[in-house]
Short mmCIF file of C-alpha atoms in Angstrom, two decimals:
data_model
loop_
_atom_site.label_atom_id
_atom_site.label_comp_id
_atom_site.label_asym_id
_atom_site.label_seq_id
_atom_site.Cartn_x
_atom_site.Cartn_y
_atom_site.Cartn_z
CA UNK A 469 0.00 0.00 0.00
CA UNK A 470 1.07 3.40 -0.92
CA UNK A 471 1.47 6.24 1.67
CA UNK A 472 -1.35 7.96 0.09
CA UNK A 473 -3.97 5.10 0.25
CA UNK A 474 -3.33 4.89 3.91
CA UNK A 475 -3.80 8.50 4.40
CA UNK A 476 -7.10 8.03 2.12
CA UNK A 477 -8.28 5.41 4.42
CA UNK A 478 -7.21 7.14 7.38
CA UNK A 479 -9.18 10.70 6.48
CA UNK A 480 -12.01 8.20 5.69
CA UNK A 481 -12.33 6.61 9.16
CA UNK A 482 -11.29 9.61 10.92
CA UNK A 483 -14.11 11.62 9.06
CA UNK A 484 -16.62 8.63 9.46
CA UNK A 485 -16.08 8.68 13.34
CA UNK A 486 -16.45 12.58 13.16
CA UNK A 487 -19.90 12.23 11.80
CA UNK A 488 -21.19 9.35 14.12
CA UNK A 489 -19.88 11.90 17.26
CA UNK A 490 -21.72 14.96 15.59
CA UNK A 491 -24.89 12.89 15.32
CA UNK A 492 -25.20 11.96 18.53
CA UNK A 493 -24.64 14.97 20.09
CA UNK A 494 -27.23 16.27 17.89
CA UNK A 495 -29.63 13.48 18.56
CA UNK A 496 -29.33 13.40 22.45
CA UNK A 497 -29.61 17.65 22.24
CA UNK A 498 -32.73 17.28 20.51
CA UNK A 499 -35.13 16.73 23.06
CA UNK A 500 -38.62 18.73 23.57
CA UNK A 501 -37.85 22.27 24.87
CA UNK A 502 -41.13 23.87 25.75
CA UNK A 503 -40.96 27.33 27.77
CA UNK A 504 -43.40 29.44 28.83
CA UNK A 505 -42.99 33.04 30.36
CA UNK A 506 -46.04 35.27 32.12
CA UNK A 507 -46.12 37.92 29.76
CA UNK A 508 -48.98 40.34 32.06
CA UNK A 509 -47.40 42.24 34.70
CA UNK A 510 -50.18 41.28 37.18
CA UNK A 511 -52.29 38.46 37.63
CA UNK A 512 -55.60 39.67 37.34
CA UNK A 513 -59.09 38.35 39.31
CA UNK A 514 -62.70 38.74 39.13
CA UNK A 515 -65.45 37.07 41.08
CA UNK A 516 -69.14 35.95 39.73
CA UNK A 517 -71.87 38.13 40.38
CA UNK A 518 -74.02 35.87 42.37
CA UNK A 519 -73.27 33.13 44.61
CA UNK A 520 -75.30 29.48 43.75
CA UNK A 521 -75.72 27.54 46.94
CA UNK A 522 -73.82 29.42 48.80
CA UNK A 523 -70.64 29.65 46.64
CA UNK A 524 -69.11 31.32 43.55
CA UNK A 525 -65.92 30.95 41.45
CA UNK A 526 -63.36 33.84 42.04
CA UNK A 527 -61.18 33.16 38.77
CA UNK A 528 -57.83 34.32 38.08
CA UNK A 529 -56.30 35.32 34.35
CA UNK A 530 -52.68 34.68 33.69
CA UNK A 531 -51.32 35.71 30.06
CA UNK A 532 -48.45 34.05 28.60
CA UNK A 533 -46.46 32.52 26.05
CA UNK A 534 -45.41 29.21 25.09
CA UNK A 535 -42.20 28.73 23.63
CA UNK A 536 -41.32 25.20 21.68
CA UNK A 537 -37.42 25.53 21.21
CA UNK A 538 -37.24 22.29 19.63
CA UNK A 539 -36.73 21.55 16.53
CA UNK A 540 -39.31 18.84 16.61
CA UNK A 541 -43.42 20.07 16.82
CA UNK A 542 -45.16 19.18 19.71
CA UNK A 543 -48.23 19.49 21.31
CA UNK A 544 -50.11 21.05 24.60
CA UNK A 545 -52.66 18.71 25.60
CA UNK A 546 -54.28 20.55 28.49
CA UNK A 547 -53.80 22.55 31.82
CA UNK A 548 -54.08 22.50 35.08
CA UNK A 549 -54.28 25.02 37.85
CA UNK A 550 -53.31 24.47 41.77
CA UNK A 551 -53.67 27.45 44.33
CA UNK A 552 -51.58 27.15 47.42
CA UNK A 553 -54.30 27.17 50.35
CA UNK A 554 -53.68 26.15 54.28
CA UNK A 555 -50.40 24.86 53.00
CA UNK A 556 -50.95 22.64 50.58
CA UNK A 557 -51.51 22.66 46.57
CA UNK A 558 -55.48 22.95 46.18
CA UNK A 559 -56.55 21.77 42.67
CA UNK A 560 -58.59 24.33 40.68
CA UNK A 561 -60.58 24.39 37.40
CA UNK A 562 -59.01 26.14 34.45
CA UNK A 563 -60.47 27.87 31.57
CA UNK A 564 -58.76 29.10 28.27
CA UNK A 565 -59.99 32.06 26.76
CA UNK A 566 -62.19 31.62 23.74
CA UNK A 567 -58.74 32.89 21.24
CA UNK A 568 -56.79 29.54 22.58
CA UNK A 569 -58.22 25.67 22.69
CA UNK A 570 -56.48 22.48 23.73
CA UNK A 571 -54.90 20.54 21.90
CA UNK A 572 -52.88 23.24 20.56
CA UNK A 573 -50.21 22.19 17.91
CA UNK A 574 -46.58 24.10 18.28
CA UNK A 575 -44.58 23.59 15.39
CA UNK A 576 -40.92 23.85 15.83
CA UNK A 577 -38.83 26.93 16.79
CA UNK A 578 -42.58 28.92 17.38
CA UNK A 579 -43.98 31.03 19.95
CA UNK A 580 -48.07 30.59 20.90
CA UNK A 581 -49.86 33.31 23.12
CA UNK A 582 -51.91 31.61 25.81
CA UNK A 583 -54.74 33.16 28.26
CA UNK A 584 -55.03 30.43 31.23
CA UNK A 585 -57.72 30.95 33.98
CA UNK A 586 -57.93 29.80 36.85
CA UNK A 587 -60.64 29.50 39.17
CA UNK A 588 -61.18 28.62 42.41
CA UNK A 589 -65.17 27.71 43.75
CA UNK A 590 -65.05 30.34 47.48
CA UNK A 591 -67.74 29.68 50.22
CA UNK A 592 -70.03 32.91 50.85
CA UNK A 593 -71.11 35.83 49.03
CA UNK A 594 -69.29 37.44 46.26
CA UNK A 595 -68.07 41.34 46.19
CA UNK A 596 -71.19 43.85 46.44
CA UNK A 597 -69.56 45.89 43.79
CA UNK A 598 -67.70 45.99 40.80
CA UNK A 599 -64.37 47.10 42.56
CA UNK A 600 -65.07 44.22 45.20
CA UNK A 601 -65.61 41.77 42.41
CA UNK A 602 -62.57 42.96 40.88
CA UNK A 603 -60.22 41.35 43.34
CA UNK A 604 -59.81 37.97 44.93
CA UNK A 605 -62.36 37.21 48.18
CA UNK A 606 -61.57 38.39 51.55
CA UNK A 607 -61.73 34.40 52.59
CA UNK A 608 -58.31 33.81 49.82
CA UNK A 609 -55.13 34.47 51.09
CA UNK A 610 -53.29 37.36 50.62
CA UNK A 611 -50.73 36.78 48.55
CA UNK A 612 -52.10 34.12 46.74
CA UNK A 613 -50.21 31.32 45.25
CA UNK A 614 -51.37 29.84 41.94
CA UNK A 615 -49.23 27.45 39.64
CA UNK A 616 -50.64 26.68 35.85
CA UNK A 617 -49.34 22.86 34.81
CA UNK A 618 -48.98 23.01 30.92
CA UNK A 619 -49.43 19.23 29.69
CA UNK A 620 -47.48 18.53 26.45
CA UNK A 621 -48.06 15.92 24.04
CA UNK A 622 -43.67 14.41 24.63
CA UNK A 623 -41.73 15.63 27.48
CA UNK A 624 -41.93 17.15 31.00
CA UNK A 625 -44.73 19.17 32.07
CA UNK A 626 -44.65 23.05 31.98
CA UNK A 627 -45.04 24.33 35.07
CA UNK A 628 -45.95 28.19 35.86
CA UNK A 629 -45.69 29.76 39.74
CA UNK A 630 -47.07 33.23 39.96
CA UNK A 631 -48.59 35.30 42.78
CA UNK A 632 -51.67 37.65 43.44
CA UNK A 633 -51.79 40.25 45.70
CA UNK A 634 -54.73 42.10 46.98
CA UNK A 635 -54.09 46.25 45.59
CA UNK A 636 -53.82 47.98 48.73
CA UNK A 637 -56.96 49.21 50.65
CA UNK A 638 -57.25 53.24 49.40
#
């Protein structure tokens, strides 16, 4: 063999090996890579207008945005919302607003604005007025603790803590 089929069939294996490296580093990098970020400044409440057997939902709106930094599409299959009540992680119903449905498709390297609420069913009578309605109920704690639980369709689930505070009494 001549020097120069050796150093052929060197550059071959050597580049070969290169390649097999380079994919999989590429193949264990590409995972799913969902994100999500609050995009409102404040977490905003409301309360129903009328109490039903002696309760009412107090619900809480969180904007934000979903981020798929993948290069592979995924999916969000649902939500979840927990508020953090007497020390523990209270399950609550959640709503989307009527812009956003699940299941939502996220192709890959995309952005998707998301309005989550939450809401929480509160013993008593709601607020007597508009301002009172316009906050969380006297019987919530002050701040309140609420975490949104994004469920995608592959990987781990997206999880969201925020807090609401009461606006100071005027």
């Amino acid at each position: 063999m001549e020097l120069l089929d050796i150093l052929t069939l060197s550059g071959s294996a050597v580049a070969a090996f290169l390649s097999v490296i380079v994919y999989f580093k590429t193949a264990n990098r590409e995972r799913p890579r969902l994100f999500s970020r609050i995009t409102s400044k404040t977490i905003k409440a409301n309360q129903d207008l009328w109490a039903s057997e002696g309760k009412f939902r107090n619900y809480f709106y969180a904007e934000m945005i979903i981020a798929n930094q993948s290069l592979l599409p995924n999916a969000l299959l649902g939500a979840k919302s927990f508020f953090y009540i007497d020390n523990h992680w209270k399950e609550g119903e959640t709503l989307c607003h009527e812009s956003f449905s699940f299941p939502c498709n996220l192709p890959s390297m995309s952005t998707s604005p998301v309005r989550i609420n939450a809401l929480i069913w509160v013993q008593g009578a709601p607020g007597a007025d508009n301002q009172a309605r316009s906050l969380s109920h006297e019987s919530l704690p002050d701040p309140l603790y609420i975490r949104f639980e994004l469920e995608p369709l592959s990987g781990k689930p997206v999880v969201m803590d925020c807090e609401y505070k009461r606006p100071p009494k005027s």
